[in-house]
Amino acid sequence: MSSFQNGSAPIRALEDDSDVEEGLLAAEYKEQVQFQDDGMDDFEPSNSMSMAQQPDDIQARLAQAAQPLDFSAPLEIKFQSYDAYCSLFHYILNSEGPVDLEPPSYYWAWDVIDEFIYQFNSFSSYRARIARQGTSQEEILMLRENPNTWGCYSVLNVLYSLIQKSQITEQLGAMKRGEEPMAVAGEYGNKNLYKMLGYFSIIGLLRVHCLLGDFSLALKTLDDIELNKKAMFARVMAAHFTTYYYVGFSYMMMRRYGDAIRMFSHILVYVSRTKNFQKSAQYDSITKKNEQMYALIAICQAFQPTRLDDTIHTALREKYGDQLLKLQRGGPESLPIYEELFKTACPKFISPVPPNFDSPEDNVDPIDHHLAVFMDEVKTNMWNPTVKSYLRLYTTMDLKKLAGFLEVQPEELRSWLLVNKQRTKQLRWTDNGLLDGELVNASDLDYAMQGDLIHISEAKVGRKLVDWYLRNLSRTYA
Amino acid sequence: MSGEDPQERPEAIRNIINGLERYNPEAASTLEGYLQLQCEEKFCDCNANRALLKLYQLNPDRIKDEAITNILVKAMTQFPSPQFDLCMHLLSPSHSNPAPTSTSELAEAVSKLRALNSQLEGAQYDRFWATMDSDDLYADLTTDIAGFEEMIRVRIAQLISQAYREVDVAVLENWLGLDDEEEVKKFAVETCGWKVGADNLVQIPKNAENEAAKAEIREDVNIDMFARVIKRSWEETA
């Protein structure tokens, strides 16, 4: 508690996704501490009344909801923060009719949803860690007694309720058809506050589903949002960035590596182009996610070599050049690199239910769980680079002879050839929802077997000139 | 993705998985009934089955072990596909990555199915059939799924046809898990419509996949790519 009160800037500010400038952050942080001190005595779980009784400081509370909570805040504060969110959302959702408030800023709604989910995420991780360690009896007791605090159902409930109240799905549908969204927005959705909260709740859901390991549902959630620069989320850099990270990650987990790379590349190029215009605090906050996405591109690139944008390619080689080389070589030596990159770049997965406090050793870290499942697919594919590199050298090849080169049994090589061939067919997005797509041949190498004879054909790739031409043109002009 | 949204899905199930009803613990029994139907009628709705796994994830007290294993076996029949992994991601870590001291029967079943699935995903079909024969537990785990072995066999044959023009009967015998060459030939001719040649080579008709035709990839150029340059030159001259 003492470290929390001494008023220095929150530790989390740097790695936080929010959009607030540091000075403002520090000032409001003091206000937040002040508030929490006041609220300490009459602490009541999920009490919505206090909200309605204090209309004067509602603006202060709206602002507070968007403030990052100190990473090392003690459990009491985390519980309190949960109750503050409950009462705020209860007020917004369950007052008689829509509440008449303007959000403090255009990015406020994003900050609130972002912080709400961040706290849910870090609380769940913290709770699981306490259970695994099994040492802090006091905290265990407190967590046991409040199993529903930061419960998964309540978080989902808030997000879905905001989506429903704002009729944002209907609004987005109308926008897609080129109609006036206000016509279908209803009395809540007409208000900026509800509209923005509803909209960012969709992105919030994408994130929560991903954190729980439900990658297809995560992508399904974005059915109504069109991913382009005109999308509403693109106005808030952090939202823009977060959306692409989670969509890209979900694609990767669904083995759609081409689509994942497309997502990561899009946003990384965007960041690199706008870097000079970003406020520095904002830019710092996305640096970490930036690095993570490069790590994920390295993984996807190993699964499915793709021609990358030049900017991305250069940065990738700078940041993860050695690792990428090892991944692209394949074989058992590549496995630890996959694990390392996955662990640094994955979201902080959580379990939706309280851990088992009675037997600490039963509580497996969800990150290890998802990593293990992911590694099954990695292991299945780890010989693909070997197979490809040999096949590229021939137009026809005898299977037994190749098996001799590779020092494996012919049976083993038959399996490798089948796996590599099967994985070249990939679903790729073309239109409509993110989950849609058509099967395409993702490799320039194709082959077919006639008994033990392998017929190989390699697609010739013509030079890509447009990008080169445009870059040189702009250089000449400048 | 195969097995994702089958035509057989009834209206009631569609409403559950596309709406908020998917979070209602009471919906579990409907989805369990639907899973049962999939097992009997030999179709697969992984999307709906994941909704059931999600309910189990949120309400562990509702978990029915045999529903989980049946979902996994159903997802397995879709190989190669991410379906099985997507199910695995929704299981509790204690089921998929149990502590060494764990005595959970479900955890044991899950780890067996996972190994089996790896063999199918890794195209080690001969090992898959050997594993199936190695322990009675595998028969128990797949007993609810009508026509399981046949579905796997047909799927393997389909995958072979996408990679092979000719395949040796002996290789086919191992991969299809059949007892002797006569059965293999019968299966190849009657089920797959392939021809058996004189030298014990099975001929597979040409298709888009087993041709390995040459191709040239060329860059698609369209006017949008030059939009910036054109805009800029327009603005600068104006």
mmCIF file of C-alpha atoms in Angstrom, chain A residues 152-153 156 160 164 205 209 212-217 220 253-255 273 350-353 361-362 364-366 368-374 376-377 380 395 399 411-412 414-416 418-419 421-423 425 427 435 443-444 446-452 455-467 469-470 473-474 477-478, chain B residues 1 4 17-18 20 22-25 47 50 54-55 57-60 80-83 85-86 88-94 96-99 101-102 114 117-118 120-127 159-160 162-168 171 175 201 208-221 225-226 228-229 232-233 236:
data_model
loop_
_atom_site.group_PDB
_atom_site.id
_atom_site.type_symbol
_atom_site.label_atom_id
_atom_site.label_comp_id
_atom_site.label_asym_id
_atom_site.label_seq_id
_atom_site.Cartn_x
_atom_site.Cartn_y
_atom_site.Cartn_z
ATOM 1 C CA CYS A 152 -15.094 -14.131 -16.476
ATOM 2 C CA TYR A 153 -18.876 -14.122 -16.754
ATOM 3 C CA LEU A 156 -18.174 -10.918 -20.743
ATOM 4 C CA TYR A 160 -21.907 -7.943 -24.439
ATOM 5 C CA GLN A 164 -26.306 -4.757 -27.195
ATOM 6 C CA LEU A 205 -14.274 -9.225 -26.857
ATOM 7 C CA HIS A 209 -11.717 -14.608 -26.442
ATOM 8 C CA LEU A 212 -9.143 -17.628 -23.181
ATOM 9 C CA GLY A 213 -7.803 -19.567 -26.166
ATOM 10 C CA ASP A 214 -10.937 -19.308 -28.317
ATOM 11 C CA PHE A 215 -9.293 -18.069 -31.493
ATOM 12 C CA SER A 216 -12.067 -18.734 -33.968
ATOM 13 C CA LEU A 217 -14.655 -17.009 -31.786
ATOM 14 C CA LYS A 220 -15.916 -14.193 -35.487
ATOM 15 C CA MET A 253 -3.213 -20.140 -34.087
ATOM 16 C CA MET A 254 -5.641 -21.202 -36.800
ATOM 17 C CA ARG A 255 -2.677 -22.016 -39.034
ATOM 18 C CA ARG A 273 5.449 5.324 -41.455
ATOM 19 C CA ILE A 350 -5.631 -16.790 -18.571
ATOM 20 C CA SER A 351 -7.948 -19.429 -17.228
ATOM 21 C CA PRO A 352 -11.558 -18.305 -16.913
ATOM 22 C CA VAL A 353 -12.152 -20.037 -13.588
ATOM 23 C CA GLU A 361 0.858 -28.242 -8.367
ATOM 24 C CA ASP A 362 -2.362 -28.844 -10.369
ATOM 25 C CA VAL A 364 -0.612 -25.296 -14.914
ATOM 26 C CA ASP A 365 0.189 -21.895 -16.358
ATOM 27 C CA PRO A 366 -2.225 -21.366 -19.299
ATOM 28 C CA ASP A 368 2.417 -23.411 -21.055
ATOM 29 C CA HIS A 369 -0.803 -25.137 -22.027
ATOM 30 C CA HIS A 370 -1.313 -23.141 -25.220
ATOM 31 C CA LEU A 371 2.368 -23.336 -26.026
ATOM 32 C CA ALA A 372 2.286 -27.133 -25.733
ATOM 33 C CA VAL A 373 -0.663 -27.422 -28.116
ATOM 34 C CA PHE A 374 1.002 -25.038 -30.546
ATOM 35 C CA ASP A 376 2.377 -30.159 -31.532
ATOM 36 C CA GLU A 377 1.862 -28.456 -34.864
ATOM 37 C CA THR A 380 4.578 -32.027 -37.118
ATOM 38 C CA THR A 395 12.923 -32.167 -61.168
ATOM 39 C CA LEU A 399 12.355 -41.535 -52.836
ATOM 40 C CA GLU A 411 8.540 -44.638 -44.554
ATOM 41 C CA GLU A 412 9.585 -41.572 -42.592
ATOM 42 C CA ARG A 414 6.904 -40.565 -47.202
ATOM 43 C CA SER A 415 5.255 -39.005 -44.169
ATOM 44 C CA TRP A 416 7.353 -35.842 -44.442
ATOM 45 C CA LEU A 418 2.765 -35.888 -47.357
ATOM 46 C CA VAL A 419 2.838 -33.412 -44.473
ATOM 47 C CA LYS A 421 2.337 -31.243 -49.411
ATOM 48 C CA GLN A 422 -0.777 -31.040 -47.243
ATOM 49 C CA ARG A 423 0.377 -27.865 -45.537
ATOM 50 C CA LYS A 425 -2.908 -25.699 -49.054
ATOM 51 C CA LEU A 427 -7.069 -20.823 -46.285
ATOM 52 C CA LEU A 435 -12.959 -16.461 -40.841
ATOM 53 C CA SER A 443 4.083 -22.557 -51.824
ATOM 54 C CA ASP A 444 5.957 -22.138 -55.072
ATOM 55 C CA ASP A 446 4.777 -28.542 -55.861
ATOM 56 C CA TYR A 447 5.317 -32.240 -56.367
ATOM 57 C CA ALA A 448 3.521 -35.507 -56.932
ATOM 58 C CA MET A 449 4.597 -39.084 -56.388
ATOM 59 C CA GLN A 450 4.481 -41.913 -58.852
ATOM 60 C CA GLY A 451 5.341 -44.910 -56.748
ATOM 61 C CA ASP A 452 8.767 -44.027 -55.413
ATOM 62 C CA HIS A 455 8.036 -35.356 -59.767
ATOM 63 C CA ILE A 456 8.863 -31.819 -58.734
ATOM 64 C CA SER A 457 7.810 -28.529 -60.233
ATOM 65 C CA GLU A 458 8.787 -25.139 -59.010
ATOM 66 C CA ALA A 459 6.727 -22.120 -59.888
ATOM 67 C CA LYS A 460 8.805 -19.377 -61.368
ATOM 68 C CA VAL A 461 8.283 -16.079 -59.660
ATOM 69 C CA GLY A 462 8.508 -13.115 -61.943
ATOM 70 C CA ARG A 463 10.297 -10.071 -60.550
ATOM 71 C CA LYS A 464 8.159 -7.732 -58.560
ATOM 72 C CA LEU A 465 8.807 -4.351 -60.001
ATOM 73 C CA VAL A 466 6.070 -2.050 -58.820
ATOM 74 C CA ASP A 467 7.366 -1.553 -55.314
ATOM 75 C CA TYR A 469 9.781 1.421 -59.152
ATOM 76 C CA LEU A 470 7.673 3.440 -56.722
ATOM 77 C CA LEU A 473 10.575 7.275 -58.064
ATOM 78 C CA SER A 474 9.897 8.902 -54.698
ATOM 79 C CA TYR A 477 11.539 13.321 -56.390
ATOM 80 C CA ALA A 478 12.735 13.926 -52.860
ATOM 81 C CA MET B 1 -12.006 -25.295 -42.679
ATOM 82 C CA GLU B 4 -16.789 -26.172 -39.381
ATOM 83 C CA ILE B 17 -23.955 -20.634 -31.100
ATOM 84 C CA ASN B 18 -24.619 -17.313 -32.794
ATOM 85 C CA LEU B 20 -25.800 -15.082 -26.155
ATOM 86 C CA ARG B 22 -24.016 -19.950 -25.995
ATOM 87 C CA TYR B 23 -23.110 -18.733 -22.500
ATOM 88 C CA ASN B 24 -26.132 -20.242 -20.818
ATOM 89 C CA PRO B 25 -25.012 -23.313 -18.865
ATOM 90 C CA ASN B 47 -18.040 -24.977 -34.387
ATOM 91 C CA ARG B 50 -16.423 -25.729 -29.423
ATOM 92 C CA LYS B 54 -16.515 -23.186 -23.995
ATOM 93 C CA LEU B 55 -19.414 -23.845 -21.638
ATOM 94 C CA GLN B 57 -14.451 -24.057 -19.725
ATOM 95 C CA LEU B 58 -16.645 -21.515 -17.969
ATOM 96 C CA ASN B 59 -18.562 -24.059 -15.897
ATOM 97 C CA PRO B 60 -16.218 -26.898 -14.980
ATOM 98 C CA PRO B 80 -5.272 -32.402 -41.403
ATOM 99 C CA SER B 81 -6.885 -29.314 -39.960
ATOM 100 C CA PRO B 82 -6.581 -27.048 -36.927
ATOM 101 C CA GLN B 83 -9.867 -28.425 -35.544
ATOM 102 C CA ASP B 85 -5.904 -28.059 -31.740
ATOM 103 C CA LEU B 86 -8.695 -25.504 -31.482
ATOM 104 C CA MET B 88 -7.366 -28.544 -27.162
ATOM 105 C CA HIS B 89 -6.943 -24.821 -26.565
ATOM 106 C CA LEU B 90 -10.343 -24.753 -24.879
ATOM 107 C CA LEU B 91 -9.569 -27.530 -22.420
ATOM 108 C CA SER B 92 -8.369 -26.778 -18.959
ATOM 109 C CA PRO B 93 -4.573 -27.034 -18.675
ATOM 110 C CA SER B 94 -5.074 -29.649 -15.977
ATOM 111 C CA SER B 96 -4.137 -31.408 -21.319
ATOM 112 C CA ASN B 97 -0.984 -30.828 -19.305
ATOM 113 C CA PRO B 98 -1.660 -32.643 -16.053
ATOM 114 C CA ALA B 99 0.802 -32.572 -13.199
ATOM 115 C CA THR B 101 0.858 -36.784 -9.915
ATOM 116 C CA SER B 102 -2.495 -36.496 -11.677
ATOM 117 C CA ARG B 114 -3.523 -36.192 -28.650
ATOM 118 C CA ASN B 117 -4.025 -37.042 -33.596
ATOM 119 C CA SER B 118 -0.337 -36.200 -33.948
ATOM 120 C CA LEU B 120 -2.672 -38.425 -38.318
ATOM 121 C CA GLU B 121 -1.470 -34.841 -38.635
ATOM 122 C CA GLY B 122 2.053 -36.089 -39.231
ATOM 123 C CA ALA B 123 0.850 -38.471 -41.960
ATOM 124 C CA GLN B 124 2.203 -41.452 -40.009
ATOM 125 C CA TYR B 125 -0.827 -43.508 -40.922
ATOM 126 C CA ASP B 126 0.821 -46.873 -40.348
ATOM 127 C CA ARG B 127 1.689 -45.856 -36.807
ATOM 128 C CA LEU B 159 -5.162 -37.339 -49.037
ATOM 129 C CA ILE B 160 -3.138 -39.965 -50.864
ATOM 130 C CA GLN B 162 -3.902 -35.563 -53.725
ATOM 131 C CA ALA B 163 -0.230 -36.503 -53.657
ATOM 132 C CA TYR B 164 0.130 -39.741 -55.629
ATOM 133 C CA ARG B 165 -0.365 -40.814 -59.216
ATOM 134 C CA GLU B 166 0.650 -44.385 -58.484
ATOM 135 C CA VAL B 167 1.117 -46.070 -55.170
ATOM 136 C CA ASP B 168 2.395 -49.475 -54.202
ATOM 137 C CA VAL B 171 2.438 -49.069 -48.879
ATOM 138 C CA TRP B 175 -1.513 -46.695 -44.538
ATOM 139 C CA LEU B 201 0.735 -50.547 -58.397
ATOM 140 C CA ALA B 208 -5.519 -30.859 -59.784
ATOM 141 C CA GLU B 209 -3.380 -31.856 -56.823
ATOM 142 C CA ASN B 210 -1.404 -34.825 -58.085
ATOM 143 C CA GLU B 211 -0.283 -33.232 -61.316
ATOM 144 C CA ALA B 212 2.351 -30.872 -59.967
ATOM 145 C CA ALA B 213 2.003 -28.684 -63.025
ATOM 146 C CA LYS B 214 4.459 -25.921 -63.734
ATOM 147 C CA ALA B 215 3.324 -22.400 -63.097
ATOM 148 C CA GLU B 216 4.624 -18.892 -63.284
ATOM 149 C CA ILE B 217 3.683 -16.380 -60.642
ATOM 150 C CA ARG B 218 3.451 -12.911 -62.021
ATOM 151 C CA GLU B 219 2.930 -9.664 -60.280
ATOM 152 C CA ASP B 220 -0.569 -8.258 -60.424
ATOM 153 C CA VAL B 221 -0.332 -4.621 -61.293
ATOM 154 C CA MET B 225 -0.709 0.935 -56.616
ATOM 155 C CA PHE B 226 0.230 4.132 -58.395
ATOM 156 C CA ARG B 228 -0.019 8.130 -54.561
ATOM 157 C CA VAL B 229 2.424 8.944 -57.284
ATOM 158 C CA ARG B 232 1.394 13.757 -56.049
ATOM 159 C CA SER B 233 2.355 14.612 -59.575
ATOM 160 C CA GLU B 236 2.696 19.393 -57.841
#
